[in-house]
C-alpha positions as a Markdown table, in Angstrom:
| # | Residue | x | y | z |
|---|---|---|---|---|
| 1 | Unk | 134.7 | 135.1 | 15.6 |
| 2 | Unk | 135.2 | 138.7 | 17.2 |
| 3 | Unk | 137.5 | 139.1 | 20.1 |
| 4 | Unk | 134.9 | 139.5 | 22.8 |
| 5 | Unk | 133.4 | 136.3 | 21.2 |
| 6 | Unk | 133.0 | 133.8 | 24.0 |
| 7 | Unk | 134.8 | 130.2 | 23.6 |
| 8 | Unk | 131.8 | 127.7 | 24.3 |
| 9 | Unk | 132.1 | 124.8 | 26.6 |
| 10 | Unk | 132.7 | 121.6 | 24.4 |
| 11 | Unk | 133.7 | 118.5 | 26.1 |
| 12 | Unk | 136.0 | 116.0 | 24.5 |
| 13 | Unk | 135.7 | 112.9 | 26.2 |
| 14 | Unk | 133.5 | 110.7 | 24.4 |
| 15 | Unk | 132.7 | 108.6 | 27.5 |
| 16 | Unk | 131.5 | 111.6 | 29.0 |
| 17 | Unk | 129.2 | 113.1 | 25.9 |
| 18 | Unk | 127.8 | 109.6 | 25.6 |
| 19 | Unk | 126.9 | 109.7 | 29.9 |
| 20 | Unk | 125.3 | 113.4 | 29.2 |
| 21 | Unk | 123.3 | 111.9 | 26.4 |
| 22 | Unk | 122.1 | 109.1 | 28.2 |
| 23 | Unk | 121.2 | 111.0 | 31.2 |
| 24 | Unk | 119.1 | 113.3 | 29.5 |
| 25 | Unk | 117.2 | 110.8 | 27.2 |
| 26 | Unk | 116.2 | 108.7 | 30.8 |
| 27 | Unk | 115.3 | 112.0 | 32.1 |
| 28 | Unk | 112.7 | 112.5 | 28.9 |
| 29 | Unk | 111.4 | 108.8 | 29.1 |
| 30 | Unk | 110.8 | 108.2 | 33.1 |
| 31 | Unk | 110.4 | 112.1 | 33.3 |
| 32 | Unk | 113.1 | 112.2 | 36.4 |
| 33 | Unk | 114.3 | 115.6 | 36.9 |
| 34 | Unk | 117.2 | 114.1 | 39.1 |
| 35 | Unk | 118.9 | 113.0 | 36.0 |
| 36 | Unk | 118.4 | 116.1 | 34.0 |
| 37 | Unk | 119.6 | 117.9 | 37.1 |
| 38 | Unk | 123.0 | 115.3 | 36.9 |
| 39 | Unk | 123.5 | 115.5 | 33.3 |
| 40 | Unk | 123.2 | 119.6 | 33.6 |
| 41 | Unk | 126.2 | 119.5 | 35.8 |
| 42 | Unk | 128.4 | 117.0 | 34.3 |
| 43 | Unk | 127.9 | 119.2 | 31.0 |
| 44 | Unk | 128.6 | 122.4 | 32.5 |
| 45 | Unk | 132.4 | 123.4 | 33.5 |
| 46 | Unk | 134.2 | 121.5 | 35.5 |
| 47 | Unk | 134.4 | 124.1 | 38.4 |
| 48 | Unk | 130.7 | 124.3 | 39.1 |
| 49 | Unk | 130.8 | 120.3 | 39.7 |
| 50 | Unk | 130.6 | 119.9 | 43.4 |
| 51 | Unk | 133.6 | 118.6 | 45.2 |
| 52 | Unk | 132.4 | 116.5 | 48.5 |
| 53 | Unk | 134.5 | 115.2 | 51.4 |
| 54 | Unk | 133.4 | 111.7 | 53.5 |
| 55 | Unk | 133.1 | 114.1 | 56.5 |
| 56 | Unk | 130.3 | 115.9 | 54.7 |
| 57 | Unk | 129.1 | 113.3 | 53.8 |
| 58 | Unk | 128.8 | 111.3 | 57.1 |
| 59 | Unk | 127.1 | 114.7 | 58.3 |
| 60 | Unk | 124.2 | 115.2 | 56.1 |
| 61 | Unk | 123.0 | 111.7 | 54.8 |
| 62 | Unk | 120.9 | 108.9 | 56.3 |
| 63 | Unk | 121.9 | 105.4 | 57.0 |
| 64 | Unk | 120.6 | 103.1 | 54.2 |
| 65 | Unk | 120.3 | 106.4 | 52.1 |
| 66 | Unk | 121.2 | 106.9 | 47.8 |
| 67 | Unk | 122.9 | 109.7 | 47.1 |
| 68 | Unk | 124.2 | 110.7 | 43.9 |
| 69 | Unk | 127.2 | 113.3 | 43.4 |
| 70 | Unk | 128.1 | 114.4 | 39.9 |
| 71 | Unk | 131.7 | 115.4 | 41.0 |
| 72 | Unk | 134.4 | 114.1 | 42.9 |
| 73 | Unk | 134.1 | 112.3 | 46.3 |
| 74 | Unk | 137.5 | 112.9 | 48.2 |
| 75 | Unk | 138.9 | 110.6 | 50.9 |
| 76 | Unk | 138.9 | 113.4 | 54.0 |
| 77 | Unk | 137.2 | 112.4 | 57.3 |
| 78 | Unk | 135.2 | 109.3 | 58.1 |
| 79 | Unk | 132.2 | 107.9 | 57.1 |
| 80 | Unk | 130.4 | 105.5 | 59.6 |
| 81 | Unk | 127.2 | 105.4 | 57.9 |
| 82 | Unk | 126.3 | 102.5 | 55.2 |
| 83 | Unk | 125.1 | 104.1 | 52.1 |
| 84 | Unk | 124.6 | 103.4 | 48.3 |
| 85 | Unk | 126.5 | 105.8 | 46.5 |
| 86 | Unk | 127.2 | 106.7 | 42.9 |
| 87 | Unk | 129.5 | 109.2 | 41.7 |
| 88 | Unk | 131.2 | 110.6 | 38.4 |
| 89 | Unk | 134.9 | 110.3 | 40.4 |
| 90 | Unk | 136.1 | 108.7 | 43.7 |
| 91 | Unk | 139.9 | 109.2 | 45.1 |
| 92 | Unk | 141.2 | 106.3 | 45.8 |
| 93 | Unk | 141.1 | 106.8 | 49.4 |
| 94 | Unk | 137.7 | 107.3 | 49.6 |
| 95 | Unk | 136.8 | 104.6 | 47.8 |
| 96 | Unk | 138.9 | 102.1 | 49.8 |
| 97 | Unk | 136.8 | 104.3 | 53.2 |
| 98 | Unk | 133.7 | 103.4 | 51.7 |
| 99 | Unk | 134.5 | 99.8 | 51.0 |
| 100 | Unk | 135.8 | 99.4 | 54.4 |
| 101 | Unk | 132.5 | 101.0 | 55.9 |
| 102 | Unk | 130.2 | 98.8 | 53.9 |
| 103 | Unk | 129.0 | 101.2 | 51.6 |
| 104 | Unk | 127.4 | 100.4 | 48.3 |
| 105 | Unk | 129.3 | 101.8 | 45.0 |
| 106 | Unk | 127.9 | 102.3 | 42.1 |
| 107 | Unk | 129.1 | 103.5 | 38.4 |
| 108 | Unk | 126.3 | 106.3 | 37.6 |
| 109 | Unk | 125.7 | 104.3 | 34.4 |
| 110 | Unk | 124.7 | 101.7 | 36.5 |
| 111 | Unk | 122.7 | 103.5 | 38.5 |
| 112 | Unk | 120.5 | 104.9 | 36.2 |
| 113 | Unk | 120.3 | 101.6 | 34.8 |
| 114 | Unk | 118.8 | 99.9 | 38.3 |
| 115 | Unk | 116.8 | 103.1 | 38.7 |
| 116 | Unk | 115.6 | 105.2 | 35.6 |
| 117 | Unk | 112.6 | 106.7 | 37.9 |
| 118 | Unk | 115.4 | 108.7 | 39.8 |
| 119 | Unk | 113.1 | 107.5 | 42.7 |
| 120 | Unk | 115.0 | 107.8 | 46.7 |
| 121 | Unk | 117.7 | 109.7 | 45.2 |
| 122 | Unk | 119.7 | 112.2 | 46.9 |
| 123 | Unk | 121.3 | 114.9 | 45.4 |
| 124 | Unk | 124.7 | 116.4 | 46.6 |
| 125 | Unk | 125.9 | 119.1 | 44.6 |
């Protein structure tokens, strides 16, 4: 390699090659873009995945609304809207929020399990 070769992007966690992998075989089978979209960011570094408060949160979405965040969900604000929610990472004080606001929460494994269609899903990136 030169010195103005660029170092690729390899992840190491095998937990996290085997989620990428299974997010983008889905997204080939039930053709869901939604999943491709999710696998695309989890693969790519971790500052372009999206970091999203409850506040934010409680702002944009819908009552009774899926959302999906492939990032972190942090504990600042409230949320007084009961949603189903699945994310790559929750602080600890948002999930205890969410729990205590009646929200749904849900591994993204299992989500795409329950849903392979990517069908209702909302996006937050």
């Amino acid at each position: 390699m030169g010195v103005n070769a660029r170092k690729r992007n390899l992840k190491t966690n095998p937990e996290l090659k085997r989620l990428v992998a299974e997010l983008y075989g889905v997204s080939a089978r039930g053709n869901a873009p939604v999943w491709r979209a999710v696998a695309v960011r989890l693969e790519g570094p971790v500052a372009n995945r999206p970091v999203i408060n409850l506040d934010r949160l409680n702002r944009l979405v819908k009552d009774g609304e899926s959302v999906i965040v492939p990032g972190k969900v942090l504990g600042n604000g409230n949320i007084t809207k009961k949603i189903t929610i699945s994310a790559y990472s929750l602080s600890s004080s948002a999930r205890t929020k969410l729990e205590k606001a009646g929200c749904k929460i849900y591994d993204i494994e299992d989500l795409v399990k329950s849903n392979p269609g990517g069908s209702g899903l909302r996006l937050m990136a």
